[in-house]
Short mmCIF file of C-alpha atoms in Angstrom, two decimals:
data_model
loop_
_atom_site.label_atom_id
_atom_site.label_comp_id
_atom_site.label_asym_id
_atom_site.label_seq_id
_atom_site.Cartn_x
_atom_site.Cartn_y
_atom_site.Cartn_z
CA UNK M 1 0.00 0.00 0.00
CA UNK M 2 2.89 2.32 0.74
CA UNK M 3 4.23 1.83 -2.78
CA UNK M 4 0.78 2.51 -4.25
CA UNK M 5 0.48 5.83 -2.43
CA UNK M 6 4.09 6.74 -3.22
CA UNK M 7 3.48 6.34 -6.97
CA UNK M 8 -0.19 7.12 -7.64
CA UNK M 9 0.28 7.69 -11.40
CA UNK M 10 1.90 4.29 -11.82
CA UNK M 11 -0.81 2.65 -9.71
CA UNK M 12 -3.59 4.10 -11.87
CA UNK M 13 -1.88 3.08 -15.12
CA UNK M 14 -1.15 -0.44 -13.92
CA UNK M 15 -4.76 -0.76 -12.74
CA UNK M 16 -6.06 0.34 -16.15
CA UNK M 17 -3.72 -2.15 -17.86
CA UNK M 18 -4.95 -4.97 -15.60
CA UNK M 19 -8.59 -4.08 -16.31
CA UNK M 20 -7.86 -4.11 -20.05
CA UNK M 21 -6.15 -7.50 -19.75
CA UNK M 22 -9.11 -8.95 -17.83
CA UNK M 23 -11.61 -7.64 -20.39
CA UNK M 24 -9.60 -9.01 -23.29
CA UNK M 25 -9.34 -12.40 -21.57
CA UNK M 26 -13.03 -12.56 -20.59
CA UNK M 27 -14.27 -11.42 -23.99
CA UNK M 28 -11.69 -13.64 -25.72
CA UNK M 29 -10.43 -10.76 -27.80
CA UNK M 30 -7.05 -10.46 -29.50
CA UNK M 31 -4.14 -8.87 -27.59
CA UNK M 32 -2.54 -7.96 -30.91
CA UNK M 33 -5.38 -5.72 -31.97
CA UNK M 34 -4.03 -2.20 -32.74
CA UNK M 35 -6.18 -0.34 -30.19
CA UNK M 36 -5.63 -2.92 -27.43
CA UNK M 37 -1.90 -3.21 -28.02
CA UNK M 38 -1.35 0.56 -28.11
CA UNK M 39 -3.28 1.08 -24.87
CA UNK M 40 -1.49 -1.74 -23.02
CA UNK M 41 1.99 -0.72 -24.18
CA UNK M 42 1.52 2.92 -23.22
CA UNK M 43 -0.07 2.15 -19.83
CA UNK M 44 2.63 -0.32 -18.82
CA UNK M 45 5.57 1.67 -20.19
CA UNK M 46 4.58 5.00 -18.67
CA UNK M 47 3.55 3.26 -15.45
CA UNK M 48 7.02 1.75 -15.16
CA UNK M 49 8.63 5.10 -15.98
CA UNK M 50 6.62 6.95 -13.33
CA UNK M 51 8.10 4.71 -10.64
CA UNK M 52 10.87 7.34 -10.79
CA UNK M 53 13.76 5.09 -9.83
CA UNK M 54 16.08 7.74 -11.27
CA UNK M 55 15.91 11.53 -10.75
CA UNK M 56 15.85 12.17 -14.53
CA UNK M 57 12.28 10.87 -14.64
CA UNK M 58 10.41 13.89 -13.33
CA UNK M 59 6.67 14.52 -13.27
CA UNK M 60 5.12 15.39 -16.60
CA UNK M 61 4.29 19.02 -17.28
CA UNK M 62 0.75 19.81 -18.42
CA UNK M 63 1.91 20.27 -22.02
CA UNK M 64 3.47 16.78 -22.01
CA UNK M 65 0.25 15.23 -20.71
CA UNK M 66 -1.59 16.97 -23.55
CA UNK M 67 0.83 15.58 -26.15
CA UNK M 68 0.89 12.03 -24.74
CA UNK M 69 -2.82 11.84 -23.95
CA UNK M 70 -3.88 13.64 -27.12
CA UNK M 71 -1.80 11.31 -29.28
CA UNK M 72 -3.31 8.22 -27.63
CA UNK M 73 -6.85 9.61 -27.87
CA UNK M 74 -6.45 10.33 -31.58
CA UNK M 75 -4.91 6.91 -32.29
CA UNK M 76 -7.72 5.09 -30.48
CA UNK M 77 -10.31 7.30 -32.19
CA UNK M 78 -8.89 6.31 -35.58
CA UNK M 79 -9.08 2.64 -34.54
CA UNK M 80 -12.69 2.81 -33.34
CA UNK M 81 -13.87 4.85 -36.34
CA UNK M 82 -12.41 2.18 -38.63
CA UNK M 83 -13.99 -0.61 -36.53
CA UNK M 84 -17.38 1.06 -36.85
CA UNK M 85 -17.02 1.62 -40.60
CA UNK M 86 -15.92 -2.00 -41.15
CA UNK M 87 -18.95 -3.37 -39.29
CA UNK M 88 -21.32 -0.92 -40.97
CA UNK M 89 -20.29 -2.09 -44.41
CA UNK M 90 -20.65 -5.74 -43.44
CA UNK M 91 -16.99 -6.63 -43.19
CA UNK M 92 -16.38 -10.13 -41.78
CA UNK M 93 -14.80 -10.51 -38.33
CA UNK M 94 -11.27 -11.80 -37.93
CA UNK M 95 -11.22 -15.57 -37.52
CA UNK M 96 -9.37 -17.39 -34.76
CA UNK M 97 -6.91 -18.60 -37.39
CA UNK M 98 -6.45 -17.21 -40.87
CA UNK M 99 -6.20 -19.01 -44.18
CA UNK M 100 -5.52 -18.01 -47.77
CA UNK M 101 -8.62 -17.56 -49.94
CA UNK M 102 -8.21 -18.52 -53.57
CA UNK M 103 -5.09 -19.77 -55.30
CA UNK M 104 -1.64 -19.14 -53.87
CA UNK M 105 1.59 -20.77 -55.01
CA UNK M 106 3.39 -21.69 -51.78
CA UNK M 107 6.28 -23.35 -53.59
CA UNK M 108 6.90 -20.11 -55.44
CA UNK M 109 6.59 -18.18 -52.17
CA UNK M 110 9.16 -20.44 -50.53
CA UNK M 111 11.80 -20.04 -53.22
CA UNK M 112 11.20 -16.31 -53.69
CA UNK M 113 11.70 -15.85 -49.94
CA UNK M 114 15.34 -16.77 -50.50
CA UNK M 115 15.75 -13.48 -52.37
CA UNK M 116 15.04 -11.74 -49.05
CA UNK M 117 17.39 -14.17 -47.29
CA UNK M 118 20.10 -13.31 -49.84
CA UNK M 119 19.68 -9.60 -49.03
CA UNK M 120 20.03 -10.40 -45.32
CA UNK M 121 23.00 -12.68 -45.98
CA UNK M 122 24.91 -9.86 -47.67
CA UNK M 123 24.94 -8.23 -44.25
CA UNK M 124 26.14 -11.44 -42.62
CA UNK M 125 29.05 -11.70 -45.05
CA UNK M 126 29.79 -7.99 -44.60
CA UNK M 127 30.07 -8.40 -40.83
CA UNK M 128 32.38 -11.40 -41.29
CA UNK M 129 34.56 -9.38 -43.69
CA UNK M 130 35.09 -6.76 -40.97
CA UNK M 131 35.33 -8.86 -37.79
CA UNK M 132 36.72 -12.07 -39.26
CA UNK M 133 33.83 -14.04 -37.81
CA UNK M 134 30.27 -13.68 -36.62
CA UNK M 135 30.28 -11.07 -33.85
CA UNK M 136 29.10 -13.52 -31.19
CA UNK M 137 31.99 -15.86 -32.05
CA UNK M 138 34.72 -13.20 -31.89
CA UNK M 139 37.07 -12.98 -28.91
CA UNK M 140 35.59 -9.67 -27.73
CA UNK M 141 32.03 -9.12 -29.00
CA UNK M 142 31.58 -5.93 -26.96
CA UNK M 143 34.09 -4.04 -29.11
CA UNK M 144 31.77 -4.43 -32.10
CA UNK M 145 28.52 -3.84 -30.20
CA UNK M 146 29.36 -0.52 -28.54
CA UNK M 147 29.62 2.78 -30.34
CA UNK M 148 28.28 3.82 -33.74
CA UNK M 149 31.51 4.50 -35.57
CA UNK M 150 32.79 1.03 -36.38
CA UNK M 151 32.78 -0.49 -39.85
CA UNK M 152 30.32 -3.23 -38.95
CA UNK M 153 27.43 -0.79 -39.10
CA UNK M 154 28.12 -0.10 -42.78
CA UNK M 155 26.17 -3.31 -43.38
CA UNK M 156 23.34 -2.51 -40.96
CA UNK M 157 20.80 -1.98 -43.75
CA UNK M 158 21.31 -5.64 -44.66
CA UNK M 159 21.73 -7.59 -41.42
CA UNK M 160 18.91 -5.74 -39.64
CA UNK M 161 16.40 -7.33 -42.04
CA UNK M 162 16.48 -10.75 -40.37
CA UNK M 163 12.92 -10.28 -39.11
CA UNK M 164 11.78 -9.75 -42.71
CA UNK M 165 13.16 -13.18 -43.61
CA UNK M 166 11.57 -14.70 -40.51
CA UNK M 167 8.21 -13.22 -41.51
CA UNK M 168 8.29 -14.53 -45.07
CA UNK M 169 9.16 -18.05 -43.99
CA UNK M 170 6.92 -17.97 -40.91
CA UNK M 171 3.70 -17.39 -42.88
CA UNK M 172 4.50 -20.54 -44.83
CA UNK M 173 5.12 -22.56 -41.64
CA UNK M 174 1.52 -23.03 -40.50
CA UNK M 175 -0.98 -25.59 -41.74
CA UNK M 176 -3.87 -23.11 -41.49
CA UNK M 177 -2.29 -21.13 -44.33
CA UNK M 178 -0.09 -23.53 -46.25
CA UNK M 179 -1.28 -27.03 -47.30
CA UNK M 180 2.11 -28.04 -48.79
CA UNK M 181 3.76 -30.13 -46.08
CA UNK M 182 7.37 -30.07 -47.25
CA UNK M 183 7.26 -26.29 -47.67
CA UNK M 184 5.96 -25.96 -44.09
CA UNK M 185 8.77 -28.07 -42.66
CA UNK M 186 11.48 -26.37 -44.70
CA UNK M 187 10.10 -22.94 -43.77
CA UNK M 188 10.17 -23.82 -40.07
CA UNK M 189 13.81 -24.75 -40.37
CA UNK M 190 14.56 -21.44 -42.11
CA UNK M 191 12.77 -19.50 -39.36
CA UNK M 192 14.91 -21.08 -36.64
CA UNK M 193 18.08 -20.86 -38.73
CA UNK M 194 17.55 -17.16 -39.50
CA UNK M 195 16.87 -16.26 -35.87
CA UNK M 196 20.02 -18.05 -34.70
CA UNK M 197 22.13 -16.61 -37.52
CA UNK M 198 20.82 -13.09 -36.83
CA UNK M 199 21.73 -13.37 -33.16
CA UNK M 200 25.20 -14.71 -33.88
CA UNK M 201 25.84 -12.12 -36.57
CA UNK M 202 25.01 -9.11 -34.41
CA UNK M 203 23.46 -9.87 -30.98
CA UNK M 204 21.46 -6.66 -30.70
CA UNK M 205 18.42 -6.50 -28.43
CA UNK M 206 16.35 -4.61 -30.96
CA UNK M 207 17.18 -6.74 -34.01
CA UNK M 208 16.69 -10.08 -32.30
CA UNK M 209 13.52 -9.02 -30.50
CA UNK M 210 12.15 -8.04 -33.91
CA UNK M 211 12.81 -11.57 -35.17
CA UNK M 212 11.12 -13.18 -32.17
CA UNK M 213 8.31 -10.62 -32.22
CA UNK M 214 7.54 -11.19 -35.90
CA UNK M 215 7.21 -14.93 -35.33
CA UNK M 216 5.10 -14.46 -32.18
CA UNK M 217 2.59 -12.17 -33.86
CA UNK M 218 2.24 -14.48 -36.85
CA UNK M 219 1.86 -17.45 -34.50
CA UNK M 220 -0.90 -15.55 -32.71
CA UNK M 221 -2.81 -15.04 -35.96
CA UNK M 222 -2.15 -18.40 -37.61
CA UNK M 223 -2.02 -20.96 -34.81
CA UNK M 224 -3.78 -19.67 -31.70
CA UNK M 225 -4.37 -16.52 -29.67
CA UNK M 226 -1.89 -15.71 -26.91
CA UNK M 227 -3.23 -15.65 -23.36
CA UNK M 228 -2.18 -13.22 -20.66
CA UNK M 229 -0.14 -16.03 -19.08
CA UNK M 230 1.80 -16.51 -22.30
CA UNK M 231 2.48 -12.79 -22.53
CA UNK M 232 3.71 -12.77 -18.91
CA UNK M 233 6.18 -15.56 -19.69
CA UNK M 234 7.37 -13.70 -22.78
CA UNK M 235 7.86 -10.51 -20.71
CA UNK M 236 10.08 -12.38 -18.26
CA UNK M 237 12.06 -13.84 -21.17
CA UNK M 238 12.54 -10.34 -22.64
CA UNK M 239 13.91 -9.03 -19.33
CA UNK M 240 16.36 -11.95 -19.05
CA UNK M 241 17.41 -11.48 -22.69
CA UNK M 242 17.91 -7.74 -22.11
CA UNK M 243 20.25 -8.33 -19.16
CA UNK M 244 22.15 -11.08 -21.01
CA UNK M 245 22.85 -8.85 -24.02
CA UNK M 246 23.79 -5.95 -21.73
CA UNK M 247 26.37 -8.21 -20.08
CA UNK M 248 27.63 -9.27 -23.51
CA UNK M 249 28.00 -5.63 -24.55
CA UNK M 250 29.95 -4.87 -21.38
CA UNK M 251 27.36 -2.43 -20.03
CA UNK M 252 27.93 -3.78 -16.52
CA UNK M 253 31.67 -3.34 -16.71
CA UNK M 254 33.83 -6.19 -15.41
CA UNK M 255 31.30 -7.28 -12.81
CA UNK M 256 29.26 -10.44 -12.97
CA UNK M 257 25.56 -9.65 -13.38
CA UNK M 258 24.84 -12.13 -10.56
CA UNK M 259 27.03 -10.15 -8.15
CA UNK M 260 24.84 -8.65 -5.41
CA UNK M 261 26.90 -5.46 -5.52
CA UNK M 262 25.54 -4.55 -8.93
CA UNK M 263 22.06 -6.02 -8.52
CA UNK M 264 20.64 -2.51 -8.43
CA UNK M 265 22.37 -1.56 -11.67
CA UNK M 266 21.12 -4.76 -13.32
CA UNK M 267 17.57 -3.69 -12.47
CA UNK M 268 18.10 -0.03 -13.37
CA UNK M 269 19.45 -0.58 -16.89
CA UNK M 270 16.17 -1.93 -18.36
CA UNK M 271 14.35 0.84 -16.48
CA UNK M 272 16.57 3.48 -18.10
CA UNK M 273 15.78 2.21 -21.58
CA UNK M 274 12.05 2.41 -20.91
CA UNK M 275 11.89 5.62 -18.88
CA UNK M 276 14.25 7.70 -21.02
CA UNK M 277 11.63 7.85 -23.77
CA UNK M 278 9.28 9.65 -21.41
CA UNK M 279 11.71 11.93 -19.63
CA UNK M 280 13.09 12.95 -23.04
CA UNK M 281 9.54 13.60 -24.29
CA UNK M 282 8.87 15.87 -21.32
CA UNK M 283 12.27 17.52 -21.72
CA UNK M 284 11.94 18.44 -25.41
CA UNK M 285 8.54 20.07 -24.86
CA UNK M 286 9.72 21.91 -21.74
CA UNK M 287 13.41 22.40 -22.41
CA UNK M 288 15.59 24.77 -20.44
CA UNK M 289 15.90 28.29 -21.74
CA UNK M 290 19.59 27.93 -22.63
CA UNK M 291 18.96 24.86 -24.82
CA UNK M 292 18.28 25.81 -28.47
CA UNK M 293 15.00 24.79 -30.11
CA UNK M 294 15.01 22.02 -32.68
CA UNK M 295 15.18 22.63 -36.42
CA UNK M 296 11.89 22.20 -38.29
CA UNK M 297 11.97 19.55 -40.98
CA UNK M 298 8.74 20.68 -42.72
CA UNK M 299 7.70 17.04 -43.19
CA UNK M 300 10.71 16.25 -45.40
CA UNK M 301 12.59 14.23 -42.80
CA UNK M 302 9.51 12.07 -42.22
CA UNK M 303 10.60 10.28 -45.40
CA UNK M 304 14.09 9.56 -44.08
CA UNK M 305 13.46 5.82 -44.42
CA UNK M 306 13.25 6.32 -48.19
CA UNK M 307 15.85 9.06 -48.62
CA UNK M 308 18.38 7.05 -46.63
CA UNK M 309 18.08 4.18 -49.11
CA UNK M 310 18.57 6.73 -51.89
CA UNK M 311 21.82 7.84 -50.14
CA UNK M 312 20.63 11.42 -49.77
CA UNK M 313 18.98 11.25 -46.35
CA UNK M 314 22.16 11.69 -44.30
CA UNK M 315 23.23 14.59 -46.50
CA UNK M 316 19.89 16.35 -46.02
CA UNK M 317 20.10 15.96 -42.26
CA UNK M 318 23.63 17.34 -42.12
CA UNK M 319 22.88 20.22 -44.50
CA UNK M 320 19.84 21.42 -42.54
CA UNK M 321 21.13 20.49 -39.09
CA UNK M 322 18.39 17.96 -38.38
CA UNK M 323 18.72 15.14 -35.90
CA UNK M 324 18.97 11.53 -36.96
CA UNK M 325 15.98 9.28 -36.10
CA UNK M 326 17.59 8.85 -32.66
CA UNK M 327 17.28 12.56 -31.77
CA UNK M 328 20.79 12.99 -30.35
CA UNK M 329 20.48 16.72 -29.62
CA UNK M 330 17.19 16.47 -27.71
CA UNK M 331 18.22 14.30 -24.78
CA UNK M 332 18.11 14.80 -21.04
CA UNK M 333 20.80 12.22 -20.32
CA UNK M 334 23.68 11.51 -22.71
CA UNK M 335 23.55 8.06 -24.27
CA UNK M 336 19.82 7.55 -23.73
CA UNK M 337 18.49 9.38 -26.74
CA UNK M 338 15.25 7.75 -27.86
CA UNK M 339 11.92 9.58 -27.72
CA UNK M 340 8.34 8.57 -28.41
CA UNK M 341 7.19 8.84 -32.02
CA UNK M 342 5.09 11.85 -30.99
CA UNK M 343 8.23 13.98 -30.92
CA UNK M 344 9.02 13.03 -34.52
CA UNK M 345 5.43 13.87 -35.45
CA UNK M 346 5.84 17.29 -33.85
CA UNK M 347 9.21 18.24 -35.31
CA UNK M 348 8.18 17.05 -38.78
CA UNK M 349 4.59 18.36 -38.98
CA UNK M 350 4.19 20.79 -36.10
CA UNK M 351 1.41 20.74 -33.53
CA UNK M 352 -1.22 19.28 -35.94
CA UNK M 353 1.09 16.30 -36.51
CA UNK M 354 0.78 15.25 -32.86
CA UNK M 355 -2.94 14.58 -33.36
CA UNK M 356 -3.36 13.93 -37.10
CA UNK M 357 -0.53 11.42 -37.51
CA UNK M 358 -1.72 9.09 -34.69
CA UNK M 359 -5.26 9.26 -36.10
CA UNK M 360 -3.97 8.33 -39.56
CA UNK M 361 -1.99 5.38 -38.20
CA UNK M 362 -4.96 4.25 -36.11
CA UNK M 363 -7.08 4.12 -39.27
CA UNK M 364 -4.35 2.44 -41.36
CA UNK M 365 -3.37 -0.21 -38.81
CA UNK M 366 -6.97 -1.13 -37.98
CA UNK M 367 -7.96 -1.33 -41.65
CA UNK M 368 -5.05 -3.69 -42.35
CA UNK M 369 -6.00 -5.72 -39.26
CA UNK M 370 -9.56 -6.19 -40.52
CA UNK M 371 -8.43 -6.72 -44.10
CA UNK M 372 -6.58 -9.87 -43.00
CA UNK M 373 -10.00 -11.54 -42.72
CA UNK M 374 -10.57 -11.27 -46.47
CA UNK M 375 -6.98 -11.16 -47.73
CA UNK M 376 -6.19 -13.45 -50.67
CA UNK M 377 -2.46 -13.55 -49.92
CA UNK M 378 -0.20 -13.31 -46.85
CA UNK M 379 0.75 -9.73 -47.79
CA UNK M 380 -1.78 -8.07 -45.49
CA UNK M 381 -0.81 -10.44 -42.71
CA UNK M 382 2.86 -9.49 -42.98
CA UNK M 383 2.05 -5.77 -43.12
CA UNK M 384 -0.15 -6.00 -40.04
CA UNK M 385 2.51 -7.92 -38.10
CA UNK M 386 5.01 -5.19 -38.98
CA UNK M 387 2.63 -2.44 -37.86
CA UNK M 388 2.03 -4.22 -34.55
CA UNK M 389 5.76 -4.15 -33.91
CA UNK M 390 5.80 -0.45 -34.73
CA UNK M 391 3.33 0.11 -31.90
CA UNK M 392 5.53 -1.81 -29.48
CA UNK M 393 8.77 -0.15 -30.61
CA UNK M 394 7.42 3.39 -30.94
CA UNK M 395 8.86 3.81 -27.46
CA UNK M 396 12.31 3.54 -29.04
CA UNK M 397 12.27 4.38 -32.75
CA UNK M 398 9.70 5.76 -35.15
CA UNK M 399 8.91 2.93 -37.55
CA UNK M 400 8.32 4.86 -40.75
CA UNK M 401 11.68 6.65 -40.38
CA UNK M 402 13.65 3.39 -40.40
CA UNK M 403 14.96 2.39 -43.82
CA UNK M 404 14.88 -1.34 -43.06
CA UNK M 405 11.07 -1.30 -42.87
CA UNK M 406 10.84 0.10 -46.38
CA UNK M 407 13.05 -2.77 -47.55
CA UNK M 408 10.62 -5.14 -45.83
CA UNK M 409 7.68 -3.61 -47.66
CA UNK M 410 9.36 -4.14 -51.02
CA UNK M 411 10.14 -7.82 -50.43
CA UNK M 412 6.72 -8.51 -48.90
CA UNK M 413 5.00 -6.97 -51.90
CA UNK M 414 7.27 -8.70 -54.42
CA UNK M 415 7.08 -12.22 -52.97
CA UNK M 416 3.35 -12.20 -52.17
CA UNK M 417 2.27 -10.55 -55.42
CA UNK M 418 4.18 -12.94 -57.65
CA UNK M 419 3.13 -15.99 -55.62
CA UNK M 420 -0.54 -15.03 -55.80
CA UNK M 421 -0.40 -15.02 -59.59
CA UNK M 422 -0.86 -11.29 -59.97
CA UNK M 423 1.58 -9.34 -62.12
CA UNK M 424 3.52 -6.39 -60.81
CA UNK M 425 3.88 -4.66 -64.21
CA UNK M 426 0.81 -3.66 -66.31
CA UNK M 427 -0.22 -5.96 -69.13
CA UNK M 428 0.83 -5.32 -72.75
CA UNK M 429 -1.83 -3.00 -74.34
CA UNK M 430 -1.90 -5.12 -77.53
CA UNK M 431 -2.68 -8.24 -75.51
CA UNK M 432 -5.38 -6.39 -73.58
CA UNK M 433 -6.92 -5.25 -76.86
CA UNK M 434 -7.03 -8.79 -78.19
CA UNK M 435 -8.72 -9.98 -75.01
CA UNK M 436 -11.28 -7.18 -75.15
CA UNK M 437 -12.32 -8.22 -78.65
CA UNK M 438 -13.33 -11.61 -77.32
CA UNK M 439 -16.24 -10.39 -75.22
CA UNK M 440 -18.47 -12.97 -73.50
CA UNK M 441 -21.04 -12.61 -76.31
CA UNK M 442 -18.40 -13.07 -79.00
CA UNK M 443 -16.89 -16.04 -77.20
CA UNK M 444 -20.36 -17.61 -76.87
CA UNK M 445 -21.11 -17.06 -80.55
CA UNK M 446 -17.73 -18.55 -81.49
CA UNK M 447 -18.32 -21.57 -79.29
CA UNK M 448 -21.79 -22.09 -80.85
CA UNK M 449 -20.27 -21.97 -84.33
CA UNK M 450 -17.65 -24.54 -83.37
CA UNK M 451 -20.35 -26.87 -81.97
CA UNK M 452 -22.45 -26.47 -85.17
CA UNK M 453 -19.43 -27.43 -87.29
CA UNK M 454 -18.94 -30.51 -85.13
CA UNK M 455 -22.63 -31.53 -85.58
CA UNK M 456 -22.41 -31.00 -89.35
CA UNK M 457 -19.32 -33.17 -89.49
CA UNK M 458 -21.09 -35.94 -87.57
CA UNK M 459 -24.13 -35.78 -89.88
CA UNK M 460 -21.87 -35.91 -92.92
CA UNK M 461 -20.24 -39.03 -91.60
#
């Protein structure tokens, strides 16, 4: 009770999260529904942050509450408006498990997925060319995992796409979607192999949690809904994984993480990574008078994920003095420089962006979620799984400003479109013209003529 009274904000948020969990469990709803997931993530994350284990996490100012609460209200409004519109137009509900409607070439999907694996493998070979081995197998992995100025990160655009490969093979791993047995078994092997290879190549918390997260979300949609107990077990696993990678990166110094002398630091490091998003959010909207204001990007830097792949994004940021997606100049504590996506919305689109952008994403994510019920290929499933991870990771990086996600979109579209039998390029106009000449009436008349010729031939005989 003393802890509850000492942290009333955290108590209220945890209580709301528990109520939401109970309702989802009783009503047998989906935890990975955009509105539910956004609400749970924000309640738990801010609740943890408001425990104020470190002095940097101060109480929110009124303006920060307006930004955080307004963004969540607009996102949920977009979700519920889309829910209402979907039901009003008679859209079918999402089934417990999904399946492909119509024809889909799973053998083609399987082999085309290796094009995505080849892109990822370029990064693996690039890392080996720099370190001499996979990072996890080197003598001192921490020297490659700390800092942002080593040559390994030149290949980051490639080896960070492991989750894309996991997604493409994972959708082919479940019987509810894929009836071809050997493709299912081979795809399962590729899922496990890619996750292990990704971890050994560059054991980053973010990259490897993306791989696991992609598989979990697809498992939830294709095999069976996760319960709150399953999510609790996964949360414990994430905490253990976080500490293990921190020890591997040398973030605890020369001490053993089991040493009681650093037990407090072991607990504080995960807290820092969660809470810094919120203390930075409050700081940038209520910065000290001697700290210069940010540079407006006028919406241009919102497309950094694309411009980076075009090799002009970094130049634009340097020319105009804009931050990278990690917002290095707008931090309260050096080294902990991530901020909620709402800050990117503000610096790119101004005050309207704080409310309009969450509403837009609420509509988009919920539409894709419902569209999975009538999708004729795994494309919508893969897009929705990616968007669900955006919601979870918006506490750390803004999804649409990461170039790797745009690479994902390309491979998802390419593999699923070709495998479903649809063409990416428009048809030849001459061929279309020939097909148009054979209208149903003309084809019927032609068929009747052919049948009459056959009857005449029989009579003649």
